[in-house]
């Protein structure tokens, strides 16, 4: 459901990861004319090599390895010309702005007001470190084989943004037991992450809040693609499971 400009921006990110030898990214196959984009009727897309692997079940070891991969991504020094995460994703400022729109579902707005009574005032005042972020590193955007992480997939929402937001998004969709965020798996994830990059003091302070923001970020993505958009109308209310996950996490922490 993307146009050529969107795909070119994503290829730019994948080229950067390839040049930095990031061990878990993939790159599209070149066509005979040397280009990587193909056109077919009104469609535009990419073709990738097949990667043998499976989507892992969340457990301590897998969460640790995904956390480690995310920290390797955050350790890269981005070059000029890479797009901003905010151009494709939904950070805290865009979430707050969406609350004022007529299209905003009432349950989304009420859940946000309940969970963030300060309207993220303290969070938004902090100048968090920024760099290359994935933007959607749920466990089902990874492939494992023989208990090793083989590939990180889906850089659709990647770009330059705050590491703390990327941590929150990834933890919110990876450290899960029965659909709820597990403190034990969070600790494993952070253990893997800090094997390459130590969390800053401010990141530790606001980590739980970042997890909640991550849930609202992906919830809004689902609203835009499934409820307001036509990507998969059968999932138009799938954003609500993330609102429930956020309420459970808030109550338990």
mmCIF file of C-alpha atoms in Angstrom:
data_model
loop_
_atom_site.group_PDB
_atom_site.id
_atom_site.type_symbol
_atom_site.label_atom_id
_atom_site.label_comp_id
_atom_site.label_asym_id
_atom_site.label_seq_id
_atom_site.Cartn_x
_atom_site.Cartn_y
_atom_site.Cartn_z
ATOM 1 C CA UNK A 1 0.000 0.000 0.000
ATOM 2 C CA UNK A 2 3.003 2.314 -0.426
ATOM 3 C CA UNK A 3 4.090 4.608 -3.200
ATOM 4 C CA UNK A 4 7.508 4.723 -4.826
ATOM 5 C CA UNK A 5 8.673 7.688 -2.710
ATOM 6 C CA UNK A 6 7.967 5.727 0.489
ATOM 7 C CA UNK A 7 9.864 2.717 -0.800
ATOM 8 C CA UNK A 8 12.859 4.812 -1.924
ATOM 9 C CA UNK A 9 13.073 6.333 1.560
ATOM 10 C CA UNK A 10 13.043 2.859 3.083
ATOM 11 C CA UNK A 11 15.702 1.595 0.652
ATOM 12 C CA UNK A 12 17.881 4.513 1.753
ATOM 13 C CA UNK A 13 17.667 3.170 5.312
ATOM 14 C CA UNK A 14 18.423 -0.400 4.236
ATOM 15 C CA UNK A 15 21.419 0.799 2.205
ATOM 16 C CA UNK A 16 22.719 2.563 5.295
ATOM 17 C CA UNK A 17 22.358 -0.582 7.415
ATOM 18 C CA UNK A 18 24.112 -2.603 4.721
ATOM 19 C CA UNK A 19 27.003 -0.118 4.599
ATOM 20 C CA UNK A 20 27.340 -0.338 8.394
ATOM 21 C CA UNK A 21 27.326 -4.157 8.318
ATOM 22 C CA UNK A 22 24.368 -4.336 10.667
ATOM 23 C CA UNK A 23 24.164 -8.120 11.080
ATOM 24 C CA UNK A 24 20.387 -8.583 11.110
ATOM 25 C CA UNK A 25 19.037 -6.410 8.286
ATOM 26 C CA UNK A 26 18.051 -7.515 4.788
ATOM 27 C CA UNK A 27 18.445 -5.814 1.416
ATOM 28 C CA UNK A 28 16.334 -6.213 -1.741
ATOM 29 C CA UNK A 29 17.574 -8.142 -4.762
ATOM 30 C CA UNK A 30 18.770 -6.165 -7.763
ATOM 31 C CA UNK A 31 16.851 -6.560 -11.021
ATOM 32 C CA UNK A 32 18.749 -7.177 -14.304
ATOM 33 C CA UNK A 33 18.835 -3.418 -14.970
ATOM 34 C CA UNK A 34 20.529 -2.788 -11.613
ATOM 35 C CA UNK A 35 17.470 -1.273 -9.950
ATOM 36 C CA UNK A 36 15.839 -2.801 -6.886
ATOM 37 C CA UNK A 37 12.288 -1.452 -7.331
ATOM 38 C CA UNK A 38 9.918 -3.277 -9.663
ATOM 39 C CA UNK A 39 6.713 -1.961 -11.267
ATOM 40 C CA UNK A 40 3.827 -4.222 -12.227
ATOM 41 C CA UNK A 41 0.621 -2.646 -13.484
ATOM 42 C CA UNK A 42 -0.222 -0.148 -10.703
ATOM 43 C CA UNK A 43 1.946 -1.909 -8.108
ATOM 44 C CA UNK A 44 5.426 -1.043 -6.930
ATOM 45 C CA UNK A 45 7.567 -3.196 -4.667
ATOM 46 C CA UNK A 46 10.745 -5.044 -3.743
ATOM 47 C CA UNK A 47 11.903 -8.666 -3.785
ATOM 48 C CA UNK A 48 14.049 -10.147 -1.019
ATOM 49 C CA UNK A 49 15.987 -13.370 -0.678
ATOM 50 C CA UNK A 50 14.221 -16.123 1.222
ATOM 51 C CA UNK A 51 15.445 -16.365 4.816
ATOM 52 C CA UNK A 52 14.934 -19.632 6.623
ATOM 53 C CA UNK A 53 13.619 -19.014 10.111
ATOM 54 C CA UNK A 54 10.619 -18.803 12.392
ATOM 55 C CA UNK A 55 8.891 -16.174 14.502
ATOM 56 C CA UNK A 56 10.041 -16.816 18.070
ATOM 57 C CA UNK A 57 7.951 -17.241 21.176
ATOM 58 C CA UNK A 58 8.698 -14.545 23.756
ATOM 59 C CA UNK A 59 10.955 -15.974 26.462
ATOM 60 C CA UNK A 60 13.897 -14.690 28.481
ATOM 61 C CA UNK A 61 16.589 -15.769 26.005
ATOM 62 C CA UNK A 62 14.775 -14.475 22.911
ATOM 63 C CA UNK A 63 13.933 -11.146 24.569
ATOM 64 C CA UNK A 64 17.581 -10.774 25.558
ATOM 65 C CA UNK A 65 18.709 -11.335 21.951
ATOM 66 C CA UNK A 66 16.168 -8.896 20.535
ATOM 67 C CA UNK A 67 17.267 -6.300 23.098
ATOM 68 C CA UNK A 68 20.876 -6.876 22.084
ATOM 69 C CA UNK A 69 20.017 -6.392 18.392
ATOM 70 C CA UNK A 70 18.192 -3.155 19.153
ATOM 71 C CA UNK A 71 21.191 -1.771 21.022
ATOM 72 C CA UNK A 72 23.445 -2.590 18.047
ATOM 73 C CA UNK A 73 21.065 -0.584 15.888
ATOM 74 C CA UNK A 74 21.172 2.326 18.317
ATOM 75 C CA UNK A 75 24.975 2.274 18.370
ATOM 76 C CA UNK A 76 25.153 3.107 14.657
ATOM 77 C CA UNK A 77 26.130 6.667 13.766
ATOM 78 C CA UNK A 78 23.492 7.846 11.278
ATOM 79 C CA UNK A 79 24.429 9.766 8.190
ATOM 80 C CA UNK A 80 22.744 12.825 6.720
ATOM 81 C CA UNK A 81 19.763 12.216 4.466
ATOM 82 C CA UNK A 82 18.018 9.534 6.524
ATOM 83 C CA UNK A 83 14.367 10.317 7.119
ATOM 84 C CA UNK A 84 12.900 11.309 10.461
ATOM 85 C CA UNK A 85 10.898 8.739 12.406
ATOM 86 C CA UNK A 86 8.170 11.363 12.852
ATOM 87 C CA UNK A 87 7.634 11.421 9.078
ATOM 88 C CA UNK A 88 6.330 7.828 9.175
ATOM 89 C CA UNK A 89 5.674 6.964 12.836
ATOM 90 C CA UNK A 90 3.677 8.273 15.758
ATOM 91 C CA UNK A 91 5.688 9.780 18.576
ATOM 92 C CA UNK A 92 4.215 11.429 21.687
ATOM 93 C CA UNK A 93 3.656 14.839 20.070
ATOM 94 C CA UNK A 94 1.710 13.357 17.146
ATOM 95 C CA UNK A 95 -0.336 11.221 19.529
ATOM 96 C CA UNK A 96 -1.328 14.290 21.567
ATOM 97 C CA UNK A 97 -2.224 16.204 18.398
ATOM 98 C CA UNK A 98 -4.382 13.304 17.207
ATOM 99 C CA UNK A 99 -6.488 13.484 20.387
ATOM 100 C CA UNK A 100 -7.926 16.800 19.160
ATOM 101 C CA UNK A 101 -9.025 15.426 15.791
ATOM 102 C CA UNK A 102 -12.671 14.520 15.158
ATOM 103 C CA UNK A 103 -11.627 11.116 13.830
ATOM 104 C CA UNK A 104 -9.986 10.138 17.147
ATOM 105 C CA UNK A 105 -11.927 7.219 18.696
ATOM 106 C CA UNK A 106 -13.386 8.124 22.062
ATOM 107 C CA UNK A 107 -11.874 5.083 23.807
ATOM 108 C CA UNK A 108 -8.404 5.998 22.522
ATOM 109 C CA UNK A 109 -8.727 9.552 23.836
ATOM 110 C CA UNK A 110 -10.182 8.507 27.214
ATOM 111 C CA UNK A 111 -7.537 5.817 27.731
ATOM 112 C CA UNK A 112 -4.768 8.322 27.028
ATOM 113 C CA UNK A 113 -6.209 10.887 29.456
ATOM 114 C CA UNK A 114 -6.546 8.219 32.142
ATOM 115 C CA UNK A 115 -3.026 6.830 31.739
ATOM 116 C CA UNK A 116 -1.261 10.176 31.183
ATOM 117 C CA UNK A 117 -3.047 12.714 33.418
ATOM 118 C CA UNK A 118 -0.084 15.115 33.004
ATOM 119 C CA UNK A 119 -0.421 14.919 29.194
ATOM 120 C CA UNK A 120 3.239 13.754 28.991
ATOM 121 C CA UNK A 121 4.448 17.152 30.186
ATOM 122 C CA UNK A 122 7.490 15.809 32.072
ATOM 123 C CA UNK A 123 8.414 13.312 29.341
ATOM 124 C CA UNK A 124 8.350 15.947 26.618
ATOM 125 C CA UNK A 125 10.661 18.261 28.564
ATOM 126 C CA UNK A 126 13.545 15.746 28.484
ATOM 127 C CA UNK A 127 16.073 15.898 25.633
ATOM 128 C CA UNK A 128 16.499 12.165 25.029
ATOM 129 C CA UNK A 129 19.369 10.910 22.876
ATOM 130 C CA UNK A 130 18.401 10.271 19.267
ATOM 131 C CA UNK A 131 19.690 8.178 16.383
ATOM 132 C CA UNK A 132 18.595 5.370 14.081
ATOM 133 C CA UNK A 133 15.498 3.600 15.445
ATOM 134 C CA UNK A 134 13.439 0.711 14.094
ATOM 135 C CA UNK A 135 10.058 2.007 15.250
ATOM 136 C CA UNK A 136 8.217 -1.329 15.268
ATOM 137 C CA UNK A 137 10.492 -4.054 16.618
ATOM 138 C CA UNK A 138 7.876 -6.455 17.940
ATOM 139 C CA UNK A 139 9.015 -10.068 18.323
ATOM 140 C CA UNK A 140 7.011 -11.000 15.200
ATOM 141 C CA UNK A 141 9.269 -8.713 13.151
ATOM 142 C CA UNK A 142 12.205 -11.043 13.816
ATOM 143 C CA UNK A 143 13.250 -14.427 12.467
ATOM 144 C CA UNK A 144 15.110 -16.993 14.561
ATOM 145 C CA UNK A 145 16.794 -20.248 13.570
ATOM 146 C CA UNK A 146 18.354 -22.743 15.994
ATOM 147 C CA UNK A 147 17.698 -20.241 18.795
ATOM 148 C CA UNK A 148 19.755 -17.519 17.068
ATOM 149 C CA UNK A 149 18.415 -14.235 15.745
ATOM 150 C CA UNK A 150 18.767 -14.376 11.943
ATOM 151 C CA UNK A 151 16.942 -11.264 10.736
ATOM 152 C CA UNK A 152 15.174 -8.099 11.835
ATOM 153 C CA UNK A 153 12.331 -7.305 9.450
ATOM 154 C CA UNK A 154 9.988 -4.454 8.527
ATOM 155 C CA UNK A 155 11.772 -1.115 8.614
ATOM 156 C CA UNK A 156 8.571 0.611 7.449
ATOM 157 C CA UNK A 157 8.576 2.933 10.473
ATOM 158 C CA UNK A 158 12.338 3.289 10.872
ATOM 159 C CA UNK A 159 14.109 6.619 10.883
ATOM 160 C CA UNK A 160 15.905 9.088 13.128
ATOM 161 C CA UNK A 161 14.210 9.394 16.505
ATOM 162 C CA UNK A 162 14.644 9.005 20.281
ATOM 163 C CA UNK A 163 16.062 5.703 21.493
ATOM 164 C CA UNK A 164 13.733 5.721 24.514
ATOM 165 C CA UNK A 165 10.681 5.570 22.235
ATOM 166 C CA UNK A 166 12.155 2.650 20.284
ATOM 167 C CA UNK A 167 12.825 0.818 23.551
ATOM 168 C CA UNK A 168 9.264 1.421 24.711
ATOM 169 C CA UNK A 169 7.741 0.221 21.447
ATOM 170 C CA UNK A 170 9.907 -2.902 21.291
ATOM 171 C CA UNK A 171 9.345 -3.895 24.919
ATOM 172 C CA UNK A 172 5.587 -3.306 24.591
ATOM 173 C CA UNK A 173 5.326 -5.815 21.738
ATOM 174 C CA UNK A 174 8.056 -8.298 22.657
ATOM 175 C CA UNK A 175 8.134 -8.905 26.425
ATOM 176 C CA UNK A 176 4.755 -10.601 26.522
ATOM 177 C CA UNK A 177 3.246 -13.452 28.506
ATOM 178 C CA UNK A 178 -0.427 -14.175 27.767
ATOM 179 C CA UNK A 179 -0.743 -10.777 26.108
ATOM 180 C CA UNK A 180 0.552 -8.875 29.133
ATOM 181 C CA UNK A 181 3.942 -7.216 29.525
ATOM 182 C CA UNK A 182 6.181 -9.331 31.760
ATOM 183 C CA UNK A 183 8.577 -7.673 34.204
ATOM 184 C CA UNK A 184 10.838 -10.741 34.026
ATOM 185 C CA UNK A 185 11.049 -10.535 30.220
ATOM 186 C CA UNK A 186 11.622 -6.769 30.418
ATOM 187 C CA UNK A 187 14.649 -7.397 32.624
ATOM 188 C CA UNK A 188 16.000 -9.931 30.110
ATOM 189 C CA UNK A 189 15.432 -7.484 27.249
ATOM 190 C CA UNK A 190 17.261 -4.675 29.081
ATOM 191 C CA UNK A 191 20.067 -7.072 30.034
ATOM 192 C CA UNK A 192 20.626 -7.832 26.356
ATOM 193 C CA UNK A 193 20.314 -4.180 25.408
ATOM 194 C CA UNK A 194 22.855 -2.994 27.961
ATOM 195 C CA UNK A 195 25.407 -5.529 26.712
ATOM 196 C CA UNK A 196 26.070 -2.967 23.944
ATOM 197 C CA UNK A 197 24.610 0.323 25.136
ATOM 198 C CA UNK A 198 23.922 1.405 28.702
ATOM 199 C CA UNK A 199 20.694 3.223 29.377
ATOM 200 C CA UNK A 200 21.064 6.867 30.343
ATOM 201 C CA UNK A 201 19.686 7.977 33.708
ATOM 202 C CA UNK A 202 16.727 9.724 32.071
ATOM 203 C CA UNK A 203 15.958 6.644 29.967
ATOM 204 C CA UNK A 204 15.792 4.477 33.081
ATOM 205 C CA UNK A 205 13.554 7.018 34.818
ATOM 206 C CA UNK A 206 11.055 7.187 31.956
ATOM 207 C CA UNK A 207 11.272 3.606 30.673
ATOM 208 C CA UNK A 208 7.850 2.495 31.931
ATOM 209 C CA UNK A 209 6.285 5.645 30.517
ATOM 210 C CA UNK A 210 7.999 4.943 27.186
ATOM 211 C CA UNK A 211 6.463 1.450 27.150
ATOM 212 C CA UNK A 212 3.009 3.004 27.571
ATOM 213 C CA UNK A 213 3.730 5.562 24.836
ATOM 214 C CA UNK A 214 4.868 2.687 22.625
ATOM 215 C CA UNK A 215 1.504 0.983 23.047
ATOM 216 C CA UNK A 216 -0.348 4.167 22.069
ATOM 217 C CA UNK A 217 2.017 4.699 19.137
ATOM 218 C CA UNK A 218 1.301 1.310 17.574
ATOM 219 C CA UNK A 219 -2.365 1.620 18.540
ATOM 220 C CA UNK A 220 -2.555 4.837 16.510
ATOM 221 C CA UNK A 221 -0.728 3.151 13.625
ATOM 222 C CA UNK A 222 -3.443 0.479 13.606
ATOM 223 C CA UNK A 223 -6.188 3.104 13.675
ATOM 224 C CA UNK A 224 -4.631 4.897 10.704
ATOM 225 C CA UNK A 225 -4.109 1.743 8.646
ATOM 226 C CA UNK A 226 -7.080 -0.444 9.601
ATOM 227 C CA UNK A 227 -9.852 1.829 10.937
ATOM 228 C CA UNK A 228 -9.372 5.045 8.991
ATOM 229 C CA UNK A 229 -7.560 3.276 6.150
ATOM 230 C CA UNK A 230 -8.495 0.189 4.142
ATOM 231 C CA UNK A 231 -5.410 -2.002 4.591
ATOM 232 C CA UNK A 232 -7.374 -4.640 6.551
ATOM 233 C CA UNK A 233 -10.880 -3.575 7.666
ATOM 234 C CA UNK A 234 -11.294 -6.826 9.615
ATOM 235 C CA UNK A 235 -8.720 -5.429 12.079
ATOM 236 C CA UNK A 236 -10.290 -2.000 12.508
ATOM 237 C CA UNK A 237 -10.679 -2.481 16.264
ATOM 238 C CA UNK A 238 -7.372 -4.299 16.859
ATOM 239 C CA UNK A 239 -6.000 -1.086 18.393
ATOM 240 C CA UNK A 240 -8.181 -1.765 21.441
ATOM 241 C CA UNK A 241 -6.062 -4.736 22.569
ATOM 242 C CA UNK A 242 -3.114 -2.356 22.926
ATOM 243 C CA UNK A 243 -5.191 0.069 24.998
ATOM 244 C CA UNK A 244 -6.082 -2.813 27.326
ATOM 245 C CA UNK A 245 -2.426 -3.845 27.505
ATOM 246 C CA UNK A 246 -1.511 -0.268 28.451
ATOM 247 C CA UNK A 247 -4.142 -0.181 31.233
ATOM 248 C CA UNK A 248 -2.917 -3.503 32.628
ATOM 249 C CA UNK A 249 0.710 -2.360 32.563
ATOM 250 C CA UNK A 250 -0.154 0.948 34.237
ATOM 251 C CA UNK A 251 -2.099 -0.802 37.009
ATOM 252 C CA UNK A 252 0.668 -3.342 37.664
ATOM 253 C CA UNK A 253 3.467 -0.747 37.718
#
